[in-house]
Short mmCIF file of N, CA and C in Angstrom, two decimals:
data_model
loop_
_atom_site.label_atom_id
_atom_site.label_comp_id
_atom_site.label_asym_id
_atom_site.label_seq_id
_atom_site.Cartn_x
_atom_site.Cartn_y
_atom_site.Cartn_z
N MET H 1 59.14 46.78 -48.25
CA MET H 1 59.02 47.87 -47.32
C MET H 1 57.57 48.34 -47.30
N THR H 2 57.03 48.59 -46.12
CA THR H 2 55.65 49.00 -45.97
C THR H 2 55.59 50.40 -45.38
N LYS H 3 54.82 51.27 -45.99
CA LYS H 3 54.63 52.61 -45.43
C LYS H 3 53.42 52.57 -44.53
N VAL H 4 53.60 52.91 -43.27
CA VAL H 4 52.50 52.93 -42.32
C VAL H 4 52.04 54.36 -42.10
N ASP H 5 52.96 55.28 -42.12
CA ASP H 5 52.71 56.69 -41.85
C ASP H 5 53.61 57.46 -42.81
N PRO H 6 53.12 58.52 -43.44
CA PRO H 6 53.93 59.22 -44.44
C PRO H 6 55.27 59.71 -43.90
N ALA H 7 55.36 59.99 -42.60
CA ALA H 7 56.59 60.52 -42.02
C ALA H 7 57.51 59.42 -41.50
N THR H 8 57.05 58.19 -41.47
CA THR H 8 57.82 57.11 -40.86
C THR H 8 57.83 55.91 -41.79
N THR H 9 58.96 55.21 -41.80
CA THR H 9 59.08 54.02 -42.63
C THR H 9 59.14 52.78 -41.76
N LEU H 10 58.31 51.82 -42.09
CA LEU H 10 58.33 50.52 -41.43
C LEU H 10 58.92 49.53 -42.41
N THR H 11 59.93 48.81 -41.96
CA THR H 11 60.58 47.79 -42.77
C THR H 11 60.44 46.45 -42.07
N ILE H 12 60.00 45.44 -42.80
CA ILE H 12 59.96 44.07 -42.28
C ILE H 12 61.10 43.33 -42.98
N ARG H 13 61.98 42.71 -42.18
CA ARG H 13 63.13 42.02 -42.76
C ARG H 13 63.46 40.78 -41.94
N SER H 14 64.27 39.90 -42.52
CA SER H 14 64.76 38.73 -41.79
C SER H 14 65.66 39.21 -40.66
N ALA H 15 65.53 38.56 -39.53
CA ALA H 15 66.34 38.92 -38.37
C ALA H 15 67.76 38.41 -38.53
N THR H 16 68.67 39.10 -37.87
CA THR H 16 70.05 38.66 -37.76
C THR H 16 70.29 38.33 -36.29
N PRO H 17 71.35 37.60 -35.96
CA PRO H 17 71.61 37.28 -34.55
C PRO H 17 71.70 38.52 -33.65
N THR H 18 72.12 39.65 -34.18
CA THR H 18 72.18 40.86 -33.35
C THR H 18 70.79 41.37 -32.99
N ASP H 19 69.78 40.97 -33.75
CA ASP H 19 68.40 41.39 -33.44
C ASP H 19 67.83 40.67 -32.23
N TYR H 20 68.40 39.53 -31.86
CA TYR H 20 67.87 38.76 -30.73
C TYR H 20 67.85 39.59 -29.46
N GLU H 21 68.93 40.31 -29.21
CA GLU H 21 69.00 41.14 -28.00
C GLU H 21 67.91 42.21 -28.01
N PHE H 22 67.70 42.84 -29.17
CA PHE H 22 66.65 43.85 -29.27
C PHE H 22 65.27 43.24 -29.05
N GLY H 23 65.08 42.04 -29.58
CA GLY H 23 63.80 41.35 -29.40
C GLY H 23 63.49 41.09 -27.94
N LEU H 24 64.51 40.73 -27.17
CA LEU H 24 64.31 40.46 -25.74
C LEU H 24 64.01 41.72 -24.96
N GLN H 25 64.47 42.87 -25.45
CA GLN H 25 64.26 44.13 -24.74
C GLN H 25 62.86 44.71 -24.96
N LEU H 26 62.12 44.20 -25.92
CA LEU H 26 60.78 44.72 -26.19
C LEU H 26 59.85 44.40 -25.02
N ASP H 27 58.87 45.27 -24.81
CA ASP H 27 57.85 45.02 -23.79
C ASP H 27 56.84 44.04 -24.38
N HIS H 28 56.91 42.79 -23.94
CA HIS H 28 56.04 41.72 -24.44
C HIS H 28 54.69 41.67 -23.72
N SER H 29 54.54 42.43 -22.66
CA SER H 29 53.32 42.36 -21.85
C SER H 29 52.15 43.04 -22.56
N SER H 30 50.97 42.81 -22.04
CA SER H 30 49.77 43.49 -22.54
C SER H 30 48.88 43.83 -21.35
N SER H 31 47.90 44.66 -21.60
CA SER H 31 46.89 44.99 -20.58
C SER H 31 45.54 44.62 -21.16
N THR H 32 44.65 44.20 -20.29
CA THR H 32 43.34 43.80 -20.78
C THR H 32 42.26 44.03 -19.73
N ASP H 33 41.06 44.26 -20.20
CA ASP H 33 39.88 44.33 -19.34
C ASP H 33 39.05 43.06 -19.48
N TYR H 34 39.44 42.20 -20.42
CA TYR H 34 38.72 40.96 -20.70
C TYR H 34 39.70 39.80 -20.78
N VAL H 35 39.20 38.60 -20.59
CA VAL H 35 39.92 37.37 -20.88
C VAL H 35 38.95 36.46 -21.63
N TRP H 36 39.49 35.43 -22.24
CA TRP H 36 38.64 34.40 -22.83
C TRP H 36 38.49 33.33 -21.77
N GLN H 37 37.32 33.19 -21.23
CA GLN H 37 37.08 32.22 -20.16
C GLN H 37 36.66 30.89 -20.77
N MET H 38 37.29 29.81 -20.30
CA MET H 38 36.97 28.48 -20.80
C MET H 38 36.07 27.77 -19.81
N THR H 39 35.03 27.12 -20.32
CA THR H 39 34.22 26.23 -19.48
C THR H 39 34.33 24.83 -20.08
N TYR H 40 34.37 23.86 -19.20
CA TYR H 40 34.57 22.46 -19.60
C TYR H 40 33.55 21.63 -18.85
N GLU H 41 32.73 20.89 -19.59
CA GLU H 41 31.72 20.03 -18.98
C GLU H 41 31.82 18.63 -19.57
N GLU H 42 31.67 17.66 -18.69
CA GLU H 42 31.65 16.26 -19.11
C GLU H 42 30.36 15.65 -18.58
N SER H 43 29.55 15.08 -19.47
CA SER H 43 28.35 14.39 -18.99
C SER H 43 27.92 13.36 -20.02
N GLU H 44 27.55 12.20 -19.53
CA GLU H 44 27.07 11.11 -20.36
C GLU H 44 28.00 10.81 -21.54
N GLY H 45 29.30 10.84 -21.28
CA GLY H 45 30.27 10.52 -22.32
C GLY H 45 30.56 11.64 -23.30
N ALA H 46 29.90 12.76 -23.14
CA ALA H 46 30.13 13.88 -24.05
C ALA H 46 30.95 14.96 -23.35
N LEU H 47 31.80 15.61 -24.12
CA LEU H 47 32.58 16.74 -23.63
C LEU H 47 32.07 18.01 -24.27
N ARG H 48 32.00 19.05 -23.48
CA ARG H 48 31.60 20.35 -24.01
C ARG H 48 32.61 21.37 -23.51
N VAL H 49 33.27 22.02 -24.45
CA VAL H 49 34.23 23.06 -24.14
C VAL H 49 33.74 24.33 -24.82
N ALA H 50 33.73 25.41 -24.09
CA ALA H 50 33.29 26.69 -24.66
C ALA H 50 34.20 27.80 -24.17
N PHE H 51 34.39 28.80 -25.01
CA PHE H 51 35.14 30.00 -24.66
C PHE H 51 34.23 31.19 -24.83
N ARG H 52 34.33 32.12 -23.91
CA ARG H 52 33.55 33.35 -24.04
C ARG H 52 34.33 34.49 -23.40
N PRO H 53 34.15 35.70 -23.91
CA PRO H 53 34.81 36.85 -23.29
C PRO H 53 34.21 37.09 -21.90
N ALA H 54 35.06 37.34 -20.95
CA ALA H 54 34.61 37.66 -19.59
C ALA H 54 35.28 38.96 -19.16
N ARG H 55 34.47 39.91 -18.74
CA ARG H 55 35.00 41.20 -18.29
C ARG H 55 35.61 41.03 -16.91
N LEU H 56 36.78 41.63 -16.74
CA LEU H 56 37.47 41.59 -15.45
C LEU H 56 37.02 42.76 -14.59
N PRO H 57 37.11 42.65 -13.27
CA PRO H 57 36.70 43.75 -12.41
C PRO H 57 37.59 44.99 -12.56
N ARG H 58 38.83 44.78 -13.00
CA ARG H 58 39.75 45.90 -13.25
C ARG H 58 40.75 45.44 -14.32
N SER H 59 41.43 46.39 -14.92
CA SER H 59 42.44 46.06 -15.92
C SER H 59 43.53 45.20 -15.31
N MET H 60 44.02 44.28 -16.12
CA MET H 60 45.05 43.36 -15.66
C MET H 60 46.25 43.45 -16.61
N LYS H 61 47.45 43.51 -16.04
CA LYS H 61 48.66 43.42 -16.85
C LYS H 61 48.96 41.93 -17.04
N VAL H 62 49.19 41.55 -18.28
CA VAL H 62 49.42 40.15 -18.61
C VAL H 62 50.86 39.99 -19.08
N LEU H 63 51.60 39.13 -18.40
CA LEU H 63 52.98 38.87 -18.77
C LEU H 63 53.04 37.85 -19.90
N TYR H 64 54.12 37.87 -20.65
CA TYR H 64 54.29 36.95 -21.77
C TYR H 64 54.50 35.54 -21.23
N PRO H 65 53.94 34.53 -21.88
CA PRO H 65 54.01 33.17 -21.32
C PRO H 65 55.34 32.44 -21.52
N ARG H 66 56.30 33.06 -22.20
CA ARG H 66 57.59 32.41 -22.43
C ARG H 66 58.71 33.24 -21.80
N SER H 67 59.72 32.56 -21.29
CA SER H 67 60.89 33.23 -20.72
C SER H 67 61.80 33.70 -21.85
N GLY H 68 62.70 34.62 -21.52
CA GLY H 68 63.68 35.08 -22.50
C GLY H 68 64.53 33.95 -23.04
N GLU H 69 64.92 33.03 -22.17
CA GLU H 69 65.72 31.88 -22.59
C GLU H 69 64.95 31.01 -23.58
N ALA H 70 63.69 30.77 -23.31
CA ALA H 70 62.86 29.97 -24.22
C ALA H 70 62.68 30.68 -25.56
N LEU H 71 62.51 32.01 -25.52
CA LEU H 71 62.38 32.77 -26.76
C LEU H 71 63.64 32.64 -27.60
N LEU H 72 64.80 32.80 -26.99
CA LEU H 72 66.06 32.69 -27.74
C LEU H 72 66.20 31.32 -28.41
N ARG H 73 65.92 30.26 -27.67
CA ARG H 73 66.00 28.92 -28.25
C ARG H 73 65.04 28.78 -29.43
N SER H 74 63.83 29.29 -29.25
CA SER H 74 62.81 29.21 -30.28
C SER H 74 63.23 29.98 -31.53
N TRP H 75 63.75 31.18 -31.36
CA TRP H 75 64.16 31.99 -32.51
C TRP H 75 65.24 31.30 -33.32
N GLN H 76 66.13 30.61 -32.64
CA GLN H 76 67.24 29.96 -33.33
C GLN H 76 66.78 28.70 -34.08
N LEU H 77 65.69 28.10 -33.66
CA LEU H 77 65.22 26.85 -34.27
C LEU H 77 64.21 27.04 -35.39
N HIS H 78 63.47 28.14 -35.38
CA HIS H 78 62.37 28.28 -36.33
C HIS H 78 62.84 28.71 -37.71
N ASN H 79 61.98 28.49 -38.69
CA ASN H 79 62.31 28.71 -40.08
C ASN H 79 62.37 30.18 -40.48
N SER H 80 61.54 31.00 -39.89
CA SER H 80 61.47 32.40 -40.29
C SER H 80 61.30 33.27 -39.06
N PHE H 81 62.26 34.13 -38.83
CA PHE H 81 62.20 35.09 -37.74
C PHE H 81 62.35 36.46 -38.38
N LEU H 82 61.25 37.20 -38.43
CA LEU H 82 61.23 38.50 -39.09
C LEU H 82 61.09 39.60 -38.05
N VAL H 83 61.78 40.72 -38.29
CA VAL H 83 61.67 41.86 -37.38
C VAL H 83 61.04 43.04 -38.11
N ALA H 84 60.39 43.89 -37.33
CA ALA H 84 59.85 45.15 -37.84
C ALA H 84 60.75 46.27 -37.35
N GLU H 85 61.23 47.06 -38.29
CA GLU H 85 62.04 48.24 -37.95
C GLU H 85 61.22 49.49 -38.24
N TRP H 86 61.13 50.36 -37.27
CA TRP H 86 60.42 51.63 -37.39
C TRP H 86 61.49 52.71 -37.33
N ASP H 87 61.76 53.33 -38.44
CA ASP H 87 62.84 54.32 -38.53
C ASP H 87 64.16 53.79 -37.98
N GLY H 88 64.50 52.55 -38.33
CA GLY H 88 65.77 51.96 -37.95
C GLY H 88 65.81 51.29 -36.59
N GLU H 89 64.73 51.36 -35.83
CA GLU H 89 64.67 50.75 -34.50
C GLU H 89 63.80 49.49 -34.55
N VAL H 90 64.30 48.38 -34.00
CA VAL H 90 63.50 47.15 -33.94
C VAL H 90 62.37 47.36 -32.94
N VAL H 91 61.13 47.24 -33.43
CA VAL H 91 59.95 47.49 -32.58
C VAL H 91 58.99 46.30 -32.52
N GLY H 92 59.33 45.22 -33.21
CA GLY H 92 58.47 44.05 -33.18
C GLY H 92 59.08 42.90 -33.95
N TYR H 93 58.45 41.73 -33.81
CA TYR H 93 58.92 40.56 -34.54
C TYR H 93 57.80 39.53 -34.67
N VAL H 94 58.00 38.63 -35.62
CA VAL H 94 57.13 37.47 -35.78
C VAL H 94 58.04 36.26 -35.97
N ASN H 95 57.70 35.19 -35.30
CA ASN H 95 58.48 33.96 -35.30
C ASN H 95 57.62 32.85 -35.89
N VAL H 96 58.02 32.30 -37.03
CA VAL H 96 57.20 31.33 -37.75
C VAL H 96 58.00 30.04 -37.98
N ARG H 97 57.34 28.92 -37.78
CA ARG H 97 57.97 27.64 -38.10
C ARG H 97 57.08 26.88 -39.08
N GLU H 98 57.71 26.02 -39.83
CA GLU H 98 56.98 25.20 -40.79
C GLU H 98 56.68 23.85 -40.18
N GLU H 99 55.41 23.48 -40.19
CA GLU H 99 54.97 22.14 -39.79
C GLU H 99 54.73 21.38 -41.08
N VAL H 100 55.74 20.62 -41.50
CA VAL H 100 55.74 20.00 -42.83
C VAL H 100 54.55 19.06 -43.02
N ALA H 101 54.33 18.15 -42.10
CA ALA H 101 53.27 17.14 -42.27
C ALA H 101 51.89 17.79 -42.39
N GLN H 102 51.69 18.90 -41.73
CA GLN H 102 50.38 19.57 -41.77
C GLN H 102 50.33 20.67 -42.83
N GLU H 103 51.44 20.90 -43.53
CA GLU H 103 51.53 21.98 -44.52
C GLU H 103 51.09 23.31 -43.91
N THR H 104 51.62 23.58 -42.73
CA THR H 104 51.17 24.72 -41.94
C THR H 104 52.33 25.62 -41.54
N ALA H 105 52.09 26.92 -41.59
CA ALA H 105 53.00 27.90 -40.99
C ALA H 105 52.44 28.21 -39.61
N TRP H 106 53.26 28.00 -38.60
CA TRP H 106 52.83 28.17 -37.21
C TRP H 106 53.51 29.40 -36.63
N VAL H 107 52.71 30.40 -36.28
CA VAL H 107 53.25 31.62 -35.67
C VAL H 107 53.25 31.41 -34.16
N ALA H 108 54.45 31.26 -33.63
CA ALA H 108 54.60 31.04 -32.19
C ALA H 108 54.60 32.36 -31.44
N ASP H 109 55.16 33.40 -32.03
CA ASP H 109 55.26 34.70 -31.37
C ASP H 109 55.03 35.80 -32.39
N LEU H 110 54.17 36.74 -32.05
CA LEU H 110 53.98 37.96 -32.82
C LEU H 110 53.93 39.07 -31.78
N VAL H 111 54.98 39.88 -31.73
CA VAL H 111 55.12 40.86 -30.66
C VAL H 111 55.42 42.23 -31.24
N VAL H 112 54.73 43.24 -30.73
CA VAL H 112 55.04 44.64 -31.03
C VAL H 112 55.28 45.33 -29.69
N ASP H 113 56.38 46.06 -29.61
CA ASP H 113 56.73 46.78 -28.38
C ASP H 113 55.57 47.70 -27.99
N ARG H 114 55.24 47.71 -26.72
CA ARG H 114 54.06 48.44 -26.24
C ARG H 114 53.96 49.88 -26.76
N PRO H 115 55.03 50.70 -26.71
CA PRO H 115 54.86 52.09 -27.18
C PRO H 115 54.57 52.21 -28.68
N HIS H 116 54.75 51.15 -29.44
CA HIS H 116 54.55 51.21 -30.89
C HIS H 116 53.30 50.47 -31.36
N ARG H 117 52.47 50.05 -30.45
CA ARG H 117 51.25 49.32 -30.83
C ARG H 117 50.21 50.26 -31.43
N LEU H 118 49.26 49.67 -32.14
CA LEU H 118 48.15 50.38 -32.77
C LEU H 118 48.62 51.32 -33.88
N ARG H 119 49.70 50.92 -34.57
CA ARG H 119 50.22 51.71 -35.69
C ARG H 119 50.30 50.89 -36.97
N GLY H 120 49.74 49.69 -36.96
CA GLY H 120 49.77 48.84 -38.15
C GLY H 120 50.96 47.90 -38.22
N ILE H 121 51.81 47.91 -37.21
CA ILE H 121 53.02 47.08 -37.22
C ILE H 121 52.66 45.60 -37.09
N GLY H 122 51.76 45.27 -36.18
CA GLY H 122 51.33 43.88 -36.02
C GLY H 122 50.69 43.34 -37.29
N THR H 123 49.89 44.16 -37.94
CA THR H 123 49.25 43.76 -39.20
C THR H 123 50.31 43.51 -40.26
N ALA H 124 51.31 44.37 -40.34
CA ALA H 124 52.39 44.19 -41.32
C ALA H 124 53.17 42.92 -41.03
N LEU H 125 53.43 42.62 -39.77
CA LEU H 125 54.14 41.39 -39.41
C LEU H 125 53.31 40.15 -39.76
N LEU H 126 52.02 40.19 -39.48
CA LEU H 126 51.15 39.06 -39.82
C LEU H 126 51.10 38.87 -41.33
N ARG H 127 51.03 39.96 -42.06
CA ARG H 127 51.04 39.90 -43.52
C ARG H 127 52.35 39.27 -44.03
N ALA H 128 53.47 39.63 -43.41
CA ALA H 128 54.77 39.07 -43.80
C ALA H 128 54.83 37.57 -43.50
N ALA H 129 54.26 37.15 -42.38
CA ALA H 129 54.22 35.72 -42.05
C ALA H 129 53.39 34.97 -43.08
N ARG H 130 52.25 35.56 -43.46
CA ARG H 130 51.40 34.95 -44.49
C ARG H 130 52.16 34.81 -45.81
N GLN H 131 52.86 35.87 -46.17
CA GLN H 131 53.62 35.86 -47.43
C GLN H 131 54.71 34.79 -47.39
N TRP H 132 55.40 34.68 -46.27
CA TRP H 132 56.43 33.64 -46.12
C TRP H 132 55.80 32.26 -46.29
N ALA H 133 54.64 32.05 -45.68
CA ALA H 133 53.95 30.76 -45.77
C ALA H 133 53.57 30.45 -47.22
N LEU H 134 53.05 31.43 -47.93
CA LEU H 134 52.69 31.22 -49.33
C LEU H 134 53.91 30.89 -50.18
N GLU H 135 55.00 31.62 -49.96
CA GLU H 135 56.24 31.36 -50.70
C GLU H 135 56.82 29.99 -50.36
N SER H 136 56.49 29.48 -49.18
CA SER H 136 56.95 28.16 -48.76
C SER H 136 55.97 27.05 -49.15
N ASN H 137 54.95 27.42 -49.95
CA ASN H 137 53.93 26.48 -50.44
C ASN H 137 53.15 25.79 -49.32
N LEU H 138 52.86 26.53 -48.27
CA LEU H 138 52.08 25.99 -47.16
C LEU H 138 50.61 26.32 -47.38
N ARG H 139 49.74 25.50 -46.83
CA ARG H 139 48.30 25.63 -47.07
C ARG H 139 47.56 26.45 -46.03
N ARG H 140 48.10 26.52 -44.82
CA ARG H 140 47.37 27.24 -43.77
C ARG H 140 48.34 27.96 -42.85
N LEU H 141 47.79 28.91 -42.14
CA LEU H 141 48.52 29.70 -41.15
C LEU H 141 47.81 29.52 -39.82
N ILE H 142 48.56 29.21 -38.78
CA ILE H 142 47.99 29.12 -37.43
C ILE H 142 48.80 30.03 -36.52
N VAL H 143 48.10 30.80 -35.71
CA VAL H 143 48.73 31.70 -34.75
C VAL H 143 48.29 31.28 -33.36
N GLU H 144 49.24 31.18 -32.45
CA GLU H 144 48.92 30.84 -31.06
C GLU H 144 48.95 32.09 -30.20
N THR H 145 48.10 32.10 -29.20
CA THR H 145 48.14 33.11 -28.14
C THR H 145 47.53 32.45 -26.91
N HIS H 146 47.33 33.22 -25.87
CA HIS H 146 46.74 32.62 -24.66
C HIS H 146 45.46 33.35 -24.28
N THR H 147 44.65 32.70 -23.47
CA THR H 147 43.30 33.20 -23.18
C THR H 147 43.31 34.53 -22.43
N LYS H 148 44.42 34.88 -21.80
CA LYS H 148 44.50 36.17 -21.10
C LYS H 148 44.85 37.32 -22.03
N ASN H 149 45.29 37.01 -23.24
CA ASN H 149 45.68 38.07 -24.17
C ASN H 149 44.51 38.40 -25.10
N TYR H 150 43.48 38.97 -24.50
CA TYR H 150 42.27 39.31 -25.26
C TYR H 150 42.56 40.29 -26.41
N PRO H 151 43.45 41.29 -26.21
CA PRO H 151 43.76 42.16 -27.36
C PRO H 151 44.29 41.38 -28.56
N ALA H 152 45.12 40.36 -28.33
CA ALA H 152 45.64 39.55 -29.44
C ALA H 152 44.53 38.73 -30.08
N ILE H 153 43.64 38.19 -29.27
CA ILE H 153 42.51 37.41 -29.80
C ILE H 153 41.67 38.28 -30.73
N ARG H 154 41.34 39.49 -30.30
CA ARG H 154 40.55 40.40 -31.13
C ARG H 154 41.32 40.81 -32.39
N PHE H 155 42.62 41.06 -32.24
CA PHE H 155 43.48 41.40 -33.38
C PHE H 155 43.39 40.31 -34.45
N LEU H 156 43.53 39.06 -34.04
CA LEU H 156 43.51 37.95 -34.99
C LEU H 156 42.13 37.79 -35.63
N GLN H 157 41.08 37.89 -34.83
CA GLN H 157 39.73 37.76 -35.37
C GLN H 157 39.44 38.86 -36.39
N LYS H 158 39.87 40.08 -36.11
CA LYS H 158 39.62 41.20 -37.03
C LYS H 158 40.37 41.03 -38.35
N ARG H 159 41.40 40.21 -38.35
CA ARG H 159 42.18 39.99 -39.56
C ARG H 159 41.82 38.68 -40.25
N GLY H 160 40.67 38.13 -39.88
CA GLY H 160 40.12 36.99 -40.61
C GLY H 160 40.53 35.61 -40.13
N LEU H 161 41.29 35.52 -39.04
CA LEU H 161 41.64 34.21 -38.51
C LEU H 161 40.51 33.73 -37.61
N VAL H 162 40.27 32.44 -37.60
CA VAL H 162 39.17 31.89 -36.81
C VAL H 162 39.71 30.90 -35.78
N PHE H 163 39.00 30.83 -34.67
CA PHE H 163 39.38 29.91 -33.60
C PHE H 163 39.41 28.49 -34.15
N CYS H 164 40.50 27.76 -33.88
CA CYS H 164 40.60 26.40 -34.42
C CYS H 164 41.15 25.40 -33.40
N GLY H 165 41.23 25.79 -32.12
CA GLY H 165 41.65 24.81 -31.13
C GLY H 165 42.27 25.44 -29.90
N TYR H 166 42.56 24.58 -28.94
CA TYR H 166 43.18 25.04 -27.70
C TYR H 166 44.01 23.92 -27.10
N ASN H 167 44.86 24.28 -26.13
CA ASN H 167 45.63 23.30 -25.37
C ASN H 167 45.80 23.86 -23.97
N ASP H 168 45.25 23.18 -22.98
CA ASP H 168 45.33 23.71 -21.62
C ASP H 168 46.60 23.27 -20.89
N LEU H 169 47.49 22.57 -21.58
CA LEU H 169 48.78 22.17 -20.99
C LEU H 169 49.95 22.69 -21.84
N PHE H 170 49.78 23.80 -22.51
CA PHE H 170 50.70 24.25 -23.54
C PHE H 170 51.88 25.07 -23.01
N TYR H 171 51.59 26.08 -22.21
CA TYR H 171 52.63 27.01 -21.75
C TYR H 171 53.18 26.60 -20.39
N PRO H 172 54.47 26.86 -20.15
CA PRO H 172 55.07 26.52 -18.85
C PRO H 172 54.39 27.21 -17.66
N ASN H 173 53.80 28.39 -17.89
CA ASN H 173 53.15 29.12 -16.79
C ASN H 173 51.69 28.70 -16.57
N GLN H 174 51.25 27.63 -17.25
CA GLN H 174 49.91 27.06 -17.11
C GLN H 174 48.81 27.86 -17.79
N ASP H 175 49.15 28.90 -18.56
CA ASP H 175 48.12 29.60 -19.34
C ASP H 175 47.59 28.65 -20.42
N ILE H 176 46.33 28.83 -20.77
CA ILE H 176 45.71 28.03 -21.82
C ILE H 176 46.03 28.67 -23.17
N ALA H 177 46.55 27.88 -24.08
CA ALA H 177 46.82 28.37 -25.44
C ALA H 177 45.56 28.22 -26.28
N VAL H 178 45.30 29.23 -27.09
CA VAL H 178 44.22 29.16 -28.08
C VAL H 178 44.85 29.40 -29.45
N PHE H 179 44.30 28.74 -30.44
CA PHE H 179 44.88 28.77 -31.78
C PHE H 179 43.86 29.35 -32.75
N PHE H 180 44.35 30.20 -33.64
CA PHE H 180 43.52 30.83 -34.66
C PHE H 180 44.16 30.54 -36.00
N GLY H 181 43.34 30.15 -36.97
CA GLY H 181 43.89 29.73 -38.25
C GLY H 181 43.19 30.35 -39.44
N GLN H 182 43.84 30.15 -40.58
CA GLN H 182 43.33 30.68 -41.84
C GLN H 182 43.92 29.83 -42.97
N MET H 183 43.06 29.41 -43.88
CA MET H 183 43.53 28.71 -45.07
C MET H 183 44.18 29.73 -46.00
N LEU H 184 45.29 29.36 -46.61
CA LEU H 184 46.01 30.27 -47.50
C LEU H 184 45.75 29.97 -48.96
N ARG H 185 45.44 28.70 -49.25
CA ARG H 185 45.15 28.31 -50.64
C ARG H 185 44.29 27.07 -50.63
#
């Protein structure tokens, strides 16, 4: 159990099937004034890919790149699905799978309901994912997000994860996935 605020208790626990419905009801969207813009150049047999923050002309609401149906399937298949309870209410979750050959814990989803953001819940969920990975004897942690979710990119960077790759054919909605990683041992 993690104390985030003296008047409120945050509990991170393994999800039960009844938590799936609550997870789907969370506001998965985000707002941003920036995106990570990708540039791709090919010349003389060399490839150059670069990402940089680009300011948008106005704030943009960003929808989650996975459908509710895809989330449900994913939650049922992955090794660790943890929820964050804030005074008994499910307010976030982290979905982690083990990539055995790579000795990696892969965080596919880390979500905090919009009204509960900026209270340390995302940090507590990331910490719980790290702990699960260590207990599972995994060597690294990788978290995926997309280039339009600049708040998530900054969140991960501030917590010591570093950019370690991308896939421009990753999400069904054609968003570019970016990956941030950290060695655990």
